[in-house]
Short mmCIF file of C-alpha atoms in Angstrom, two decimals:
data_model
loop_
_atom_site.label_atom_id
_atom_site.label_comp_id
_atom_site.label_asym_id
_atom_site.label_seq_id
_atom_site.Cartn_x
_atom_site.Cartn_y
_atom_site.Cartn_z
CA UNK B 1 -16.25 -9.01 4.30
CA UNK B 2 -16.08 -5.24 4.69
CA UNK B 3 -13.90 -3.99 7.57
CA UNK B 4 -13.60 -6.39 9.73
CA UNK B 5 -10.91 -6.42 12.38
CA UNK B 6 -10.40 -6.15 18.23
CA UNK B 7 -11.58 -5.88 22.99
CA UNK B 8 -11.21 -7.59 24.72
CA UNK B 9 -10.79 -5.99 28.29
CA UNK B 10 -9.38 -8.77 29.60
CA UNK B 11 -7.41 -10.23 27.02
CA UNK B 12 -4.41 -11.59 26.91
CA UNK B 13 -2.01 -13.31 24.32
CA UNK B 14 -0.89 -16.86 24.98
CA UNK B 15 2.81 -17.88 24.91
CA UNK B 16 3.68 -14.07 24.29
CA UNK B 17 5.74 -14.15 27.68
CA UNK B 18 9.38 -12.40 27.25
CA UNK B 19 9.03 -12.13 23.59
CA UNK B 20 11.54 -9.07 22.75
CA UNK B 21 9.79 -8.41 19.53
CA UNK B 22 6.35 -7.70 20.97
CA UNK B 23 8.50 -5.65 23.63
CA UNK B 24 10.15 -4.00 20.86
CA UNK B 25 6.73 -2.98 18.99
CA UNK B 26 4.89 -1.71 21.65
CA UNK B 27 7.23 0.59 23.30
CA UNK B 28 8.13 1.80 19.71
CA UNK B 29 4.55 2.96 19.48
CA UNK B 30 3.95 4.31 22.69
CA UNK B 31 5.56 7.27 20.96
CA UNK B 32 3.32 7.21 17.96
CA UNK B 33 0.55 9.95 18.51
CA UNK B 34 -1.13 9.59 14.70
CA UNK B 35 -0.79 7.66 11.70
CA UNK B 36 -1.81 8.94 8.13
CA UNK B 37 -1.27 6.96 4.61
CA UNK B 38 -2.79 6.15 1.69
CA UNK B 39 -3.95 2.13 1.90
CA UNK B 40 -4.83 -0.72 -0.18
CA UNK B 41 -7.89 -3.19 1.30
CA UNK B 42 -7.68 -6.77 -0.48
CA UNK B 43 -10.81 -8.76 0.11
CA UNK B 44 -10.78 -12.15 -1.91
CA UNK B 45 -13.65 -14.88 -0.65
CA UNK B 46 -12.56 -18.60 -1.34
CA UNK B 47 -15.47 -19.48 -3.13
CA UNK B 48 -14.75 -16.28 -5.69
CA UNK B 49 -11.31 -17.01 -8.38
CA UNK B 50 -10.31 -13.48 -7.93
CA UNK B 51 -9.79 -10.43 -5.04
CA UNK B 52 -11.30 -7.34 -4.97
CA UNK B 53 -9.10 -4.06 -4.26
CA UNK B 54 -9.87 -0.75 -2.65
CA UNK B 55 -7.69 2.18 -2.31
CA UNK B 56 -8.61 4.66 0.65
CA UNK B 57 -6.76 7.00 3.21
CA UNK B 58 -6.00 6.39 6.68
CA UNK B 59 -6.29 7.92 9.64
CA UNK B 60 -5.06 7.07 13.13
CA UNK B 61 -4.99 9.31 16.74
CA UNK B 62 -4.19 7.74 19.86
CA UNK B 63 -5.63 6.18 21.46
CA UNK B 64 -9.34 5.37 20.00
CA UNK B 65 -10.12 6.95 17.23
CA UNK B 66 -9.50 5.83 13.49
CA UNK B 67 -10.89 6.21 10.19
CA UNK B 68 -10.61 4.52 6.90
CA UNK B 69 -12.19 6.39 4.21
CA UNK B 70 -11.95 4.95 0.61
CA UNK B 71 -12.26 6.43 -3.11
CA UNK B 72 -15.37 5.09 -3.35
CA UNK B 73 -17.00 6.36 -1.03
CA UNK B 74 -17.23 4.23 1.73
CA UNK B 75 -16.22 5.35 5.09
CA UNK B 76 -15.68 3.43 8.38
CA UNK B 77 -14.55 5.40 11.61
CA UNK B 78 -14.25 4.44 14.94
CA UNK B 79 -13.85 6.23 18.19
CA UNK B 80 -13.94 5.37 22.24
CA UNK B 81 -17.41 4.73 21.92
CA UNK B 82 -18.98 4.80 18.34
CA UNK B 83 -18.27 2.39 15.37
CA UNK B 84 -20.10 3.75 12.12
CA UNK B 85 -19.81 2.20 8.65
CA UNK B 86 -20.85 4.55 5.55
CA UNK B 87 -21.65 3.00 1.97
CA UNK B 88 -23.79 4.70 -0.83
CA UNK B 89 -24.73 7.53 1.27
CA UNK B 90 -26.16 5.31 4.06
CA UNK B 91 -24.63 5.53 7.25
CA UNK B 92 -25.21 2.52 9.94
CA UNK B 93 -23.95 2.42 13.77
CA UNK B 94 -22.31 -1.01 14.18
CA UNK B 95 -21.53 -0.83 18.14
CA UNK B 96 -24.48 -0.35 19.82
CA UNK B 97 -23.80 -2.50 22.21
CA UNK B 98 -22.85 -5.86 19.74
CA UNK B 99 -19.82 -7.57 21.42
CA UNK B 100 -18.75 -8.80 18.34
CA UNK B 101 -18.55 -5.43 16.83
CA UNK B 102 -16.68 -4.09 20.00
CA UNK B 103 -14.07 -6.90 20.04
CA UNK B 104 -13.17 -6.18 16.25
CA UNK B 105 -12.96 -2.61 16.66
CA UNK B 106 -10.74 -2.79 19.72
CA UNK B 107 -8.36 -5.61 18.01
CA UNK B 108 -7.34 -3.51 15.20
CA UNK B 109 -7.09 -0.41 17.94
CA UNK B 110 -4.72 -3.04 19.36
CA UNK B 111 -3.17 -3.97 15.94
CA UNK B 112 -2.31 -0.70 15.22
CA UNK B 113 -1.14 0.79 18.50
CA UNK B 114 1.37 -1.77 18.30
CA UNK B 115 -0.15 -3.43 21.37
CA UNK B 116 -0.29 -7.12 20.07
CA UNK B 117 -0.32 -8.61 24.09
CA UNK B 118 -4.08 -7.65 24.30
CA UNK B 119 -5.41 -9.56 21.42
CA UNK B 120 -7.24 -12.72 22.39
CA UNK B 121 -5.46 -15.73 20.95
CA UNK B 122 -2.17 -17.48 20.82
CA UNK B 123 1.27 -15.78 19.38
CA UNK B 124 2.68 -18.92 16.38
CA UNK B 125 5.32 -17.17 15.20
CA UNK B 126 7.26 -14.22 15.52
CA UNK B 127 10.04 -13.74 12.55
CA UNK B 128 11.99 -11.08 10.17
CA UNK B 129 10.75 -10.94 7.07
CA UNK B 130 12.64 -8.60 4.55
CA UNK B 131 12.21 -5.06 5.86
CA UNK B 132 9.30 -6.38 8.84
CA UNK B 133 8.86 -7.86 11.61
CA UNK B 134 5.60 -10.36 11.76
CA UNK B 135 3.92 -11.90 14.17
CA UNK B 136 0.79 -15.31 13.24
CA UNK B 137 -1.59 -15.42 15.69
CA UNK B 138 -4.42 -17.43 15.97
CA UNK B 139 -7.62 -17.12 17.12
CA UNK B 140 -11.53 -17.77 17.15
CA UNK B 141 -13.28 -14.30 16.71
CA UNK B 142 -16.51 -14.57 15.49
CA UNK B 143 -17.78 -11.60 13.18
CA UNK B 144 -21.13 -12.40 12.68
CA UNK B 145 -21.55 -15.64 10.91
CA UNK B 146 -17.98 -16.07 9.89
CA UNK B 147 -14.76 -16.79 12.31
CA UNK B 148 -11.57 -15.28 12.01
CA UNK B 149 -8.83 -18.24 12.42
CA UNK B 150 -5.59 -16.30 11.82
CA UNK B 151 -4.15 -12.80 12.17
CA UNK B 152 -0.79 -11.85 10.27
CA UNK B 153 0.19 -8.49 11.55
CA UNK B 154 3.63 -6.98 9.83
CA UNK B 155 5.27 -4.05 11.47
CA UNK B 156 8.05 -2.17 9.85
CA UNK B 157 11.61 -2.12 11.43
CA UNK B 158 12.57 0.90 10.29
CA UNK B 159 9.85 2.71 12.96
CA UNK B 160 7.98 -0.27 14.19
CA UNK B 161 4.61 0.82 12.86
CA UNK B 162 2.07 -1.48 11.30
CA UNK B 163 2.18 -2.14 7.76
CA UNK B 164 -0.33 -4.69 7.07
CA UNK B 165 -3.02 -6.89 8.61
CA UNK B 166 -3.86 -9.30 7.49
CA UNK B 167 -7.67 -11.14 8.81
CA UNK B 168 -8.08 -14.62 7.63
CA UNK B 169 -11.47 -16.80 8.16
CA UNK B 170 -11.79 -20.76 8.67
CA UNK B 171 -12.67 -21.43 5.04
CA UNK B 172 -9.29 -19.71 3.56
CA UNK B 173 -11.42 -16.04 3.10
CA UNK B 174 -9.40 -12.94 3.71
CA UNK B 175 -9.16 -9.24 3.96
CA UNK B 176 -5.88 -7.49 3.80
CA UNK B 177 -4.82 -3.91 4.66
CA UNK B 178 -1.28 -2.56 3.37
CA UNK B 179 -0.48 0.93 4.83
CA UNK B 180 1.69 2.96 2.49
CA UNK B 181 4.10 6.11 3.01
CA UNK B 182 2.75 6.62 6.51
CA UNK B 183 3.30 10.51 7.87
CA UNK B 184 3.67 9.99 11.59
CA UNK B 185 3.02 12.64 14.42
CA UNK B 186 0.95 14.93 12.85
CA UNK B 187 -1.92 16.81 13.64
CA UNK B 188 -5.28 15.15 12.24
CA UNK B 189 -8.21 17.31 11.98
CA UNK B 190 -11.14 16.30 14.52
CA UNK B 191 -13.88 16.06 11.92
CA UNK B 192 -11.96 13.24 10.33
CA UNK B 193 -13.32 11.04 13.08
CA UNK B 194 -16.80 12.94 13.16
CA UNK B 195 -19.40 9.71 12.53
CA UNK B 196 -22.22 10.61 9.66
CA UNK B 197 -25.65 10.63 11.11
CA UNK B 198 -27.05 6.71 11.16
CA UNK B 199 -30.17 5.98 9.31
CA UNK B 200 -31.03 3.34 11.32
CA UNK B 201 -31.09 2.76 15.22
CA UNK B 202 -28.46 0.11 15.36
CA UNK B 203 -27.28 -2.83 13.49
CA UNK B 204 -28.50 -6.41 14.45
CA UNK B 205 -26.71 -8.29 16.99
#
């Protein structure tokens, strides 16, 4: 599972009502023009004994557009109306008009905006955990063939911005990002966001 993370226009989270800690998050980072770091994806499939890591740099400006480009190589941006995933040189458009692409997108726009009340599913928990606050919520987003059951979002105290997500499918699969040494408020250059030229005309719905 590459990136895989969204809108849902309508959206709402379930038996979120009055909860101080989604209060305190998202007014936190209503002052939060752009994120930078270095981060860590984990990917491990539960059919597969061990994880796979990749190291990349992140880029966030509010409201829509974000970037993840890795050491490797691999780049995956995505702006108010353009998703784009780049591997080996090849560059594919993943929006183009596929819902499921557009809900994924906009939930980790959501995620990491701090805006947790617009994801589609229903708040478990909400807790302190050492230096973050974290929030289990689950859901049924479908991204392609799989289903994401559970999303684990950890914000830090110390600023309330996100520190990890964490995306976890109905047969135990998972793909975490860990955002590290975050610079916040500074100026991001536009072509970080620029999407390579697609090869093809669109992915597959």
């Amino acid at each position: 599972m590459a990136l895989v993370i969204p809108t849902l226009a309508v959206a709402q989270l379930k038996n979120a009502s009055g909860n101080a800690d989604l209060t305190k998050v998202r007014e936190a980072n209503k002052k939060v023009t752009t994120i930078q770091c270095p981060f860590t994806r984990t990917t491990k499939v539960a059919a597969l004994k061990d994880a796979t890591k990749s190291d990349g740099n992140f880029y966030f400006e509010n409201p829509s557009n974000l970037a993840m480009k890795y050491a490797d190589g691999e780049v995956f941006v995505v702006t108010a109306d353009n998703v784009s995933l780049s591997i080996g040189g090849k560059t594919r458009t993943l929006r183009a008009g596929n819902r499921h692409v557009e809900d994924l997108a906009e939930t980790l726009l959501s995620c990491v905006k701090g805006d947790v009340n617009s994801i589609d599913g229903t708040l478990k928990s909400a807790k302190t955990q050492g230096g973050n606050i974290v929030f289990n919520i689950s859901t049924d987003m479908k991204v392609g063939r799989n289903s994401i059951e559970v999303i684990e979002l950890a914000y830090a105290k110390k600023d309330m911005t996100l520190s990890t997500l964490k995306l976890v499918e109905k047969d135990g699969s998972y793909t975490l990002y860990q955002l590290n040494d975050k610079t916040l408020n500074k100026s991001i250059d536009a072509k970080t966001f620029e999407h390579a030229k697609a090869k093809n005309k669109g992915a597959k719905k």
